Structure formats: structure tokens, C-alpha cells
Short mmCIF file of N, CA and C in Angstrom, two decimals:
data_model
loop_
_atom_site.label_atom_id
_atom_site.label_comp_id
_atom_site.label_asym_id
_atom_site.label_seq_id
_atom_site.Cartn_x
_atom_site.Cartn_y
_atom_site.Cartn_z
N GLU A 1 88.04 95.02 106.72
CA GLU A 1 87.12 93.26 106.47
C GLU A 1 86.80 93.18 108.09
N TRP A 2 85.92 92.59 108.19
CA TRP A 2 84.81 91.97 109.73
C TRP A 2 85.23 90.59 109.50
N LYS A 3 85.70 90.57 110.35
CA LYS A 3 85.82 88.99 111.13
C LYS A 3 84.97 88.68 112.30
N GLY A 4 83.89 88.46 112.00
CA GLY A 4 82.92 87.54 113.38
C GLY A 4 81.62 87.62 112.67
N ASN A 5 80.76 87.81 113.51
CA ASN A 5 79.19 87.25 112.93
C ASN A 5 78.44 88.42 113.47
N LEU A 6 77.11 88.39 112.55
CA LEU A 6 76.43 89.66 113.20
C LEU A 6 75.05 89.03 113.28
N GLU A 7 74.18 89.79 113.81
CA GLU A 7 73.05 89.09 113.86
C GLU A 7 72.52 89.68 112.61
N PRO A 8 71.27 88.82 111.93
CA PRO A 8 70.65 89.18 110.80
C PRO A 8 69.85 91.06 111.31
N GLY A 9 69.96 91.40 110.14
CA GLY A 9 69.44 93.20 110.26
C GLY A 9 70.39 93.79 109.58
N ASP A 10 69.63 95.07 109.32
CA ASP A 10 70.37 96.03 107.94
C ASP A 10 71.44 96.83 109.52
N TYR A 11 72.36 96.90 108.45
CA TYR A 11 73.91 97.83 109.43
C TYR A 11 73.88 98.62 108.57
N ILE A 12 74.80 100.15 109.19
CA ILE A 12 75.16 101.26 108.48
C ILE A 12 76.72 100.89 108.11
N ILE A 13 77.52 100.90 107.30
CA ILE A 13 78.90 100.21 107.58
C ILE A 13 79.34 101.91 106.54
N THR A 14 80.64 101.85 107.01
CA THR A 14 81.64 103.02 107.08
C THR A 14 82.83 102.68 106.22
N ALA A 15 82.85 103.00 104.99
CA ALA A 15 84.75 102.38 104.34
C ALA A 15 85.42 103.77 104.11
N LYS A 16 86.71 103.72 104.30
CA LYS A 16 87.16 104.75 104.56
C LYS A 16 88.42 104.62 104.21
N VAL A 17 89.23 105.64 103.42
CA VAL A 17 90.89 105.36 102.85
C VAL A 17 91.09 106.69 102.77
N ASP A 18 91.81 106.86 103.73
CA ASP A 18 92.59 108.41 104.04
C ASP A 18 91.64 109.39 104.24
N LEU A 19 91.18 110.27 103.14
CA LEU A 19 90.12 111.37 103.68
C LEU A 19 88.57 111.43 103.15
N ALA A 20 88.55 110.11 101.97
CA ALA A 20 87.49 110.01 101.38
C ALA A 20 86.89 108.64 102.44
N SER A 21 85.56 109.02 102.43
CA SER A 21 84.72 107.76 103.47
C SER A 21 83.35 107.98 102.32
N THR A 22 82.42 106.47 102.60
CA THR A 22 81.35 106.49 102.48
C THR A 22 80.42 105.62 103.13
N GLU A 23 79.49 105.85 102.99
CA GLU A 23 78.62 104.87 104.11
C GLU A 23 77.42 104.06 102.94
N GLN A 24 77.20 102.62 103.00
CA GLN A 24 75.89 102.13 103.01
C GLN A 24 75.00 101.20 103.74
N LYS A 25 74.23 101.24 103.50
CA LYS A 25 73.24 100.58 104.53
C LYS A 25 73.83 99.10 103.75
N VAL A 26 73.89 98.07 104.68
CA VAL A 26 74.37 96.72 104.11
C VAL A 26 73.20 95.77 104.95
N GLY A 27 72.44 94.89 104.21
CA GLY A 27 71.45 93.85 105.15
C GLY A 27 72.56 92.58 105.01
N VAL A 28 72.40 91.69 106.47
CA VAL A 28 72.58 90.57 106.70
C VAL A 28 71.40 89.69 107.20
N GLU A 29 71.66 88.50 106.10
CA GLU A 29 70.43 87.37 106.50
C GLU A 29 71.27 86.04 107.10
N ALA A 30 70.62 85.57 107.97
CA ALA A 30 71.10 84.68 108.85
C ALA A 30 71.81 83.10 107.27
N GLY A 31 72.93 82.74 107.76
CA GLY A 31 73.05 82.30 106.81
C GLY A 31 73.93 82.35 105.54
N LYS A 32 73.76 83.47 105.55
CA LYS A 32 74.26 84.27 103.84
C LYS A 32 75.98 85.13 104.53
N MET A 33 76.60 85.02 103.38
CA MET A 33 77.74 86.26 103.86
C MET A 33 76.92 87.44 102.75
N ALA A 34 77.14 88.41 103.40
CA ALA A 34 77.23 89.71 103.08
C ALA A 34 78.37 90.21 102.36
N THR A 35 78.12 90.80 101.23
CA THR A 35 79.50 91.36 100.35
C THR A 35 78.98 92.78 99.45
N PRO A 36 79.46 93.45 100.70
CA PRO A 36 78.96 95.00 100.30
C PRO A 36 80.31 95.40 99.25
N HIS A 37 79.50 96.35 97.88
CA HIS A 37 80.88 97.10 97.61
C HIS A 37 80.52 98.42 97.36
N PHE A 38 81.59 99.04 98.10
CA PHE A 38 81.65 100.50 98.30
C PHE A 38 82.67 101.13 96.95
N VAL A 39 81.63 102.24 96.38
CA VAL A 39 82.44 103.27 95.68
C VAL A 39 82.58 104.76 96.34
N LEU A 40 84.24 105.02 96.97
CA LEU A 40 84.61 106.13 96.95
C LEU A 40 84.25 107.32 96.16
N ASN A 41 84.38 107.38 95.08
CA ASN A 41 84.39 108.36 94.39
C ASN A 41 85.23 109.47 94.85
N ALA A 42 86.08 109.29 94.48
CA ALA A 42 87.77 109.35 94.70
C ALA A 42 88.86 109.88 94.22
N GLY A 43 89.97 110.79 94.75
CA GLY A 43 90.85 111.07 93.84
C GLY A 43 92.18 110.59 94.72
N ARG A 44 93.67 110.88 93.76
CA ARG A 44 94.52 110.56 95.14
C ARG A 44 95.31 112.07 94.25
N LEU A 45 95.98 112.74 95.23
CA LEU A 45 96.97 114.03 95.21
C LEU A 45 98.14 113.58 95.95
N ASN A 46 98.98 113.65 95.17
CA ASN A 46 100.56 113.21 95.42
C ASN A 46 101.20 114.48 95.62
N ILE A 47 101.51 115.07 96.99
CA ILE A 47 102.01 116.96 97.17
C ILE A 47 103.36 116.74 97.61
N ARG A 48 104.60 117.30 96.79
CA ARG A 48 105.67 117.41 97.40
C ARG A 48 105.94 118.66 97.89
N ALA A 49 106.45 119.22 98.93
CA ALA A 49 106.33 120.85 99.31
C ALA A 49 107.92 120.90 99.07
N VAL A 50 108.12 121.79 98.31
CA VAL A 50 109.69 122.03 98.28
C VAL A 50 109.94 123.67 98.02
N PRO A 51 111.19 123.83 98.89
CA PRO A 51 110.99 125.42 99.01
C PRO A 51 111.64 125.78 97.85
N SER A 52 112.20 125.54 96.55
CA SER A 52 111.79 126.28 95.15
C SER A 52 112.36 125.09 94.57
N LYS A 53 112.03 125.14 93.04
CA LYS A 53 112.05 124.39 91.68
C LYS A 53 113.64 123.57 91.61
N GLY A 54 113.35 122.36 91.84
CA GLY A 54 114.28 121.33 91.88
C GLY A 54 114.70 120.81 92.65
N ALA A 55 114.09 121.32 94.22
CA ALA A 55 114.49 121.02 95.69
C ALA A 55 113.87 119.76 96.00
N GLU A 56 114.59 118.94 96.61
CA GLU A 56 114.22 117.87 97.52
C GLU A 56 112.37 118.89 98.39
N PRO A 57 111.62 118.06 98.83
CA PRO A 57 110.78 118.27 99.70
C PRO A 57 111.41 118.42 100.95
N ASP A 58 110.58 119.52 101.68
CA ASP A 58 111.52 120.20 102.77
C ASP A 58 110.15 119.30 104.30
N GLY A 59 110.84 118.75 105.15
CA GLY A 59 110.53 118.21 106.45
C GLY A 59 109.60 119.08 107.19
N ASP A 60 110.25 120.47 106.97
CA ASP A 60 109.41 121.61 107.85
C ASP A 60 108.19 122.20 107.09
N ALA A 61 108.17 121.91 106.09
CA ALA A 61 106.92 122.22 104.78
C ALA A 61 105.80 122.06 105.82
N GLN A 62 104.59 122.65 105.95
CA GLN A 62 103.20 122.28 106.44
C GLN A 62 102.20 122.03 105.10
N ILE A 63 101.84 121.18 104.98
CA ILE A 63 100.45 120.86 104.06
C ILE A 63 99.37 120.16 104.58
N ILE A 64 98.29 121.60 104.15
CA ILE A 64 96.77 121.41 104.71
C ILE A 64 96.14 121.70 103.48
N ALA A 65 95.35 120.54 103.55
CA ALA A 65 94.09 120.20 102.67
C ALA A 65 93.13 120.04 103.09
N GLU A 66 91.86 121.02 102.42
CA GLU A 66 90.83 121.76 102.20
C GLU A 66 89.95 120.47 101.24
N TYR A 67 89.06 119.81 101.78
CA TYR A 67 88.65 118.81 100.69
C TYR A 67 87.02 119.08 100.92
N PRO A 68 86.02 118.45 99.71
CA PRO A 68 84.33 118.53 100.07
C PRO A 68 84.50 117.96 101.34
N GLY A 69 83.68 118.53 102.02
CA GLY A 69 83.05 117.92 103.23
C GLY A 69 84.14 117.58 104.79
N GLY A 70 85.60 118.50 104.45
CA GLY A 70 86.15 118.37 105.43
C GLY A 70 87.87 119.06 105.48
N ASP A 71 88.49 119.10 106.67
CA ASP A 71 89.54 119.53 106.25
C ASP A 71 90.63 118.54 106.75
N SER A 72 92.07 118.75 106.67
CA SER A 72 93.11 117.71 107.06
C SER A 72 93.76 118.73 108.17
N SER A 73 94.33 117.76 109.25
CA SER A 73 95.59 118.62 109.88
C SER A 73 96.99 118.84 108.96
N ALA A 74 97.86 119.30 109.83
CA ALA A 74 98.90 119.44 108.65
C ALA A 74 99.65 118.42 108.80
N ASN A 75 100.47 117.90 107.73
CA ASN A 75 101.21 117.02 107.55
C ASN A 75 102.71 117.90 106.83
N TYR A 76 103.71 117.03 106.72
CA TYR A 76 105.08 117.49 106.36
C TYR A 76 105.87 117.14 105.48
N GLY A 77 106.25 117.97 104.48
CA GLY A 77 106.72 117.55 103.52
C GLY A 77 106.97 117.04 101.99
N GLU A 78 106.10 116.06 102.48
CA GLU A 78 105.44 115.19 101.20
C GLU A 78 104.40 114.19 101.60
N ARG A 79 103.14 114.40 101.10
CA ARG A 79 102.00 113.61 101.48
C ARG A 79 101.21 113.04 100.47
N LYS A 80 100.66 111.58 100.42
CA LYS A 80 99.66 111.53 99.34
C LYS A 80 98.25 111.53 100.01
N PHE A 81 97.19 111.90 99.60
CA PHE A 81 95.84 112.34 99.65
C PHE A 81 95.03 111.34 98.92
N VAL A 82 94.21 110.65 99.90
CA VAL A 82 93.59 109.80 99.18
C VAL A 82 92.11 111.09 99.44
N VAL A 83 91.26 111.77 98.71
CA VAL A 83 90.27 112.84 98.66
C VAL A 83 89.17 112.66 98.13
N PRO A 84 87.85 113.42 98.78
CA PRO A 84 86.81 112.94 97.75
C PRO A 84 86.61 113.63 96.59
N ALA A 85 86.04 113.03 95.08
CA ALA A 85 86.08 114.13 94.23
C ALA A 85 85.51 115.68 94.48
N GLY A 86 86.11 116.37 93.75
CA GLY A 86 85.40 117.84 93.59
C GLY A 86 86.51 119.05 93.86
N ASP A 87 86.21 120.04 94.32
CA ASP A 87 87.68 120.66 94.43
C ASP A 87 88.41 120.64 95.95
N THR A 88 89.55 120.49 95.69
CA THR A 88 90.39 120.79 97.18
C THR A 88 91.56 121.53 96.96
N LYS A 89 91.50 122.20 97.82
CA LYS A 89 92.30 123.35 98.30
C LYS A 89 94.02 122.45 98.99
N ILE A 90 94.63 123.05 98.56
CA ILE A 90 95.85 122.71 98.98
C ILE A 90 96.68 123.75 99.60
N THR A 91 97.16 124.18 100.88
CA THR A 91 98.23 124.82 101.55
C THR A 91 99.37 124.47 102.02
N VAL A 92 100.69 125.30 101.25
CA VAL A 92 101.96 124.75 102.22
C VAL A 92 102.36 126.08 102.45
N LYS A 93 102.90 125.80 103.77
CA LYS A 93 103.25 127.14 104.56
C LYS A 93 105.08 126.44 105.22
N LEU A 94 105.70 127.72 104.64
CA LEU A 94 107.25 127.21 105.02
C LEU A 94 108.02 128.66 105.17
N GLY A 95 108.03 128.64 106.63
CA GLY A 95 108.59 129.66 107.53
C GLY A 95 107.61 130.84 107.29
N ALA A 96 108.00 131.55 106.66
CA ALA A 96 106.92 133.31 106.19
C ALA A 96 106.23 132.96 104.77
N GLY A 97 106.69 131.81 104.06
CA GLY A 97 106.19 131.74 102.74
C GLY A 97 104.78 131.07 102.90
N GLU A 98 103.87 131.40 101.86
CA GLU A 98 102.42 130.21 101.91
C GLU A 98 102.28 130.66 100.74
N VAL A 99 101.83 129.36 99.99
CA VAL A 99 100.94 129.19 98.56
C VAL A 99 99.58 128.47 98.68
N SER A 100 98.80 128.80 97.91
CA SER A 100 97.56 127.69 98.45
C SER A 100 97.22 127.59 96.62
N GLU A 101 96.89 126.23 96.51
CA GLU A 101 96.00 126.01 95.10
C GLU A 101 94.89 125.05 94.90
N THR A 102 93.99 125.97 94.59
CA THR A 102 92.79 124.45 94.11
C THR A 102 92.70 123.65 93.03
N PHE A 103 92.72 122.47 93.66
CA PHE A 103 92.97 121.31 92.21
C PHE A 103 91.12 120.79 91.68
N LYS A 104 90.59 120.53 91.01
CA LYS A 104 89.69 119.69 91.00
C LYS A 104 89.32 118.65 90.78
N VAL A 105 89.55 117.46 91.49
CA VAL A 105 90.00 116.39 91.36
C VAL A 105 88.89 115.23 90.91
N ALA A 106 88.93 114.97 90.26
CA ALA A 106 87.81 113.54 89.51
C ALA A 106 88.24 112.17 90.12
N ALA A 107 87.05 111.60 90.47
CA ALA A 107 87.14 110.17 90.46
C ALA A 107 87.97 109.25 90.15
N GLY A 108 88.92 108.46 90.73
CA GLY A 108 89.87 107.63 90.13
C GLY A 108 90.70 108.71 89.24
N GLN A 109 91.24 109.85 89.24
CA GLN A 109 92.24 110.86 89.15
C GLN A 109 93.24 110.56 89.84
N VAL A 110 94.39 110.85 89.39
CA VAL A 110 95.90 110.99 90.55
C VAL A 110 96.70 112.22 90.01
N ILE A 111 96.95 113.22 91.01
CA ILE A 111 97.19 114.63 90.62
C ILE A 111 98.75 114.63 91.83
#
């Protein structure tokens, strides 16, 4: 939310939630309030890195996401990602163990 005054004109506004973002041009007119509407075209991944089935998340397990347009730095144990729609590869590393899986994320989907 912007709290301030802008001179009339066109601005490029970026909206970002976690790893998903979008930009759009917004026109500002004198004496009028601009009310842009942003669609991120994103979904959510809820990742719990566990050492074995039924175990609790391990805070030492690295979680790395490769998503359309970028990748994330390592997170640990448990993480919720908002990512752009498309293929997202999650890699989890714990000690000498490593596993990767690619998810097709649809807009609005929670995995």
C-alpha cells in the first residue's frame, strides 16, 4: 500500500508475494485515486523436509526452489513458498542425502 502523493503520469508498479511477482503500468490522474488490481498467476508450495516418513521437519535440511524466472536461496526444515505458475523444482539436502522433485504449479493451487 502506497501512502503518499504522486505526480500525475504513468508509473510501473511491481507487486510481489514471496517468490512471485508481476508488474503493470498504472496511470495516475490529478485528483483521482488509482486502484490497480494485480494478478500474480501463482500458487503455494508447503514443504516439510523430514529425514524419514512420519518424522518431524529437520531444521538442518536445506530446501531450495527453482521456479519460473528464478531460484531461491536455501531455507531450512519447513517452508511455504508462493511461486509463479509453472514447473517448480524443489531440492532437499540433509547430510549426504539429496532428493529433488518437480511440481507443476497452477495459479491458485496449494501443494
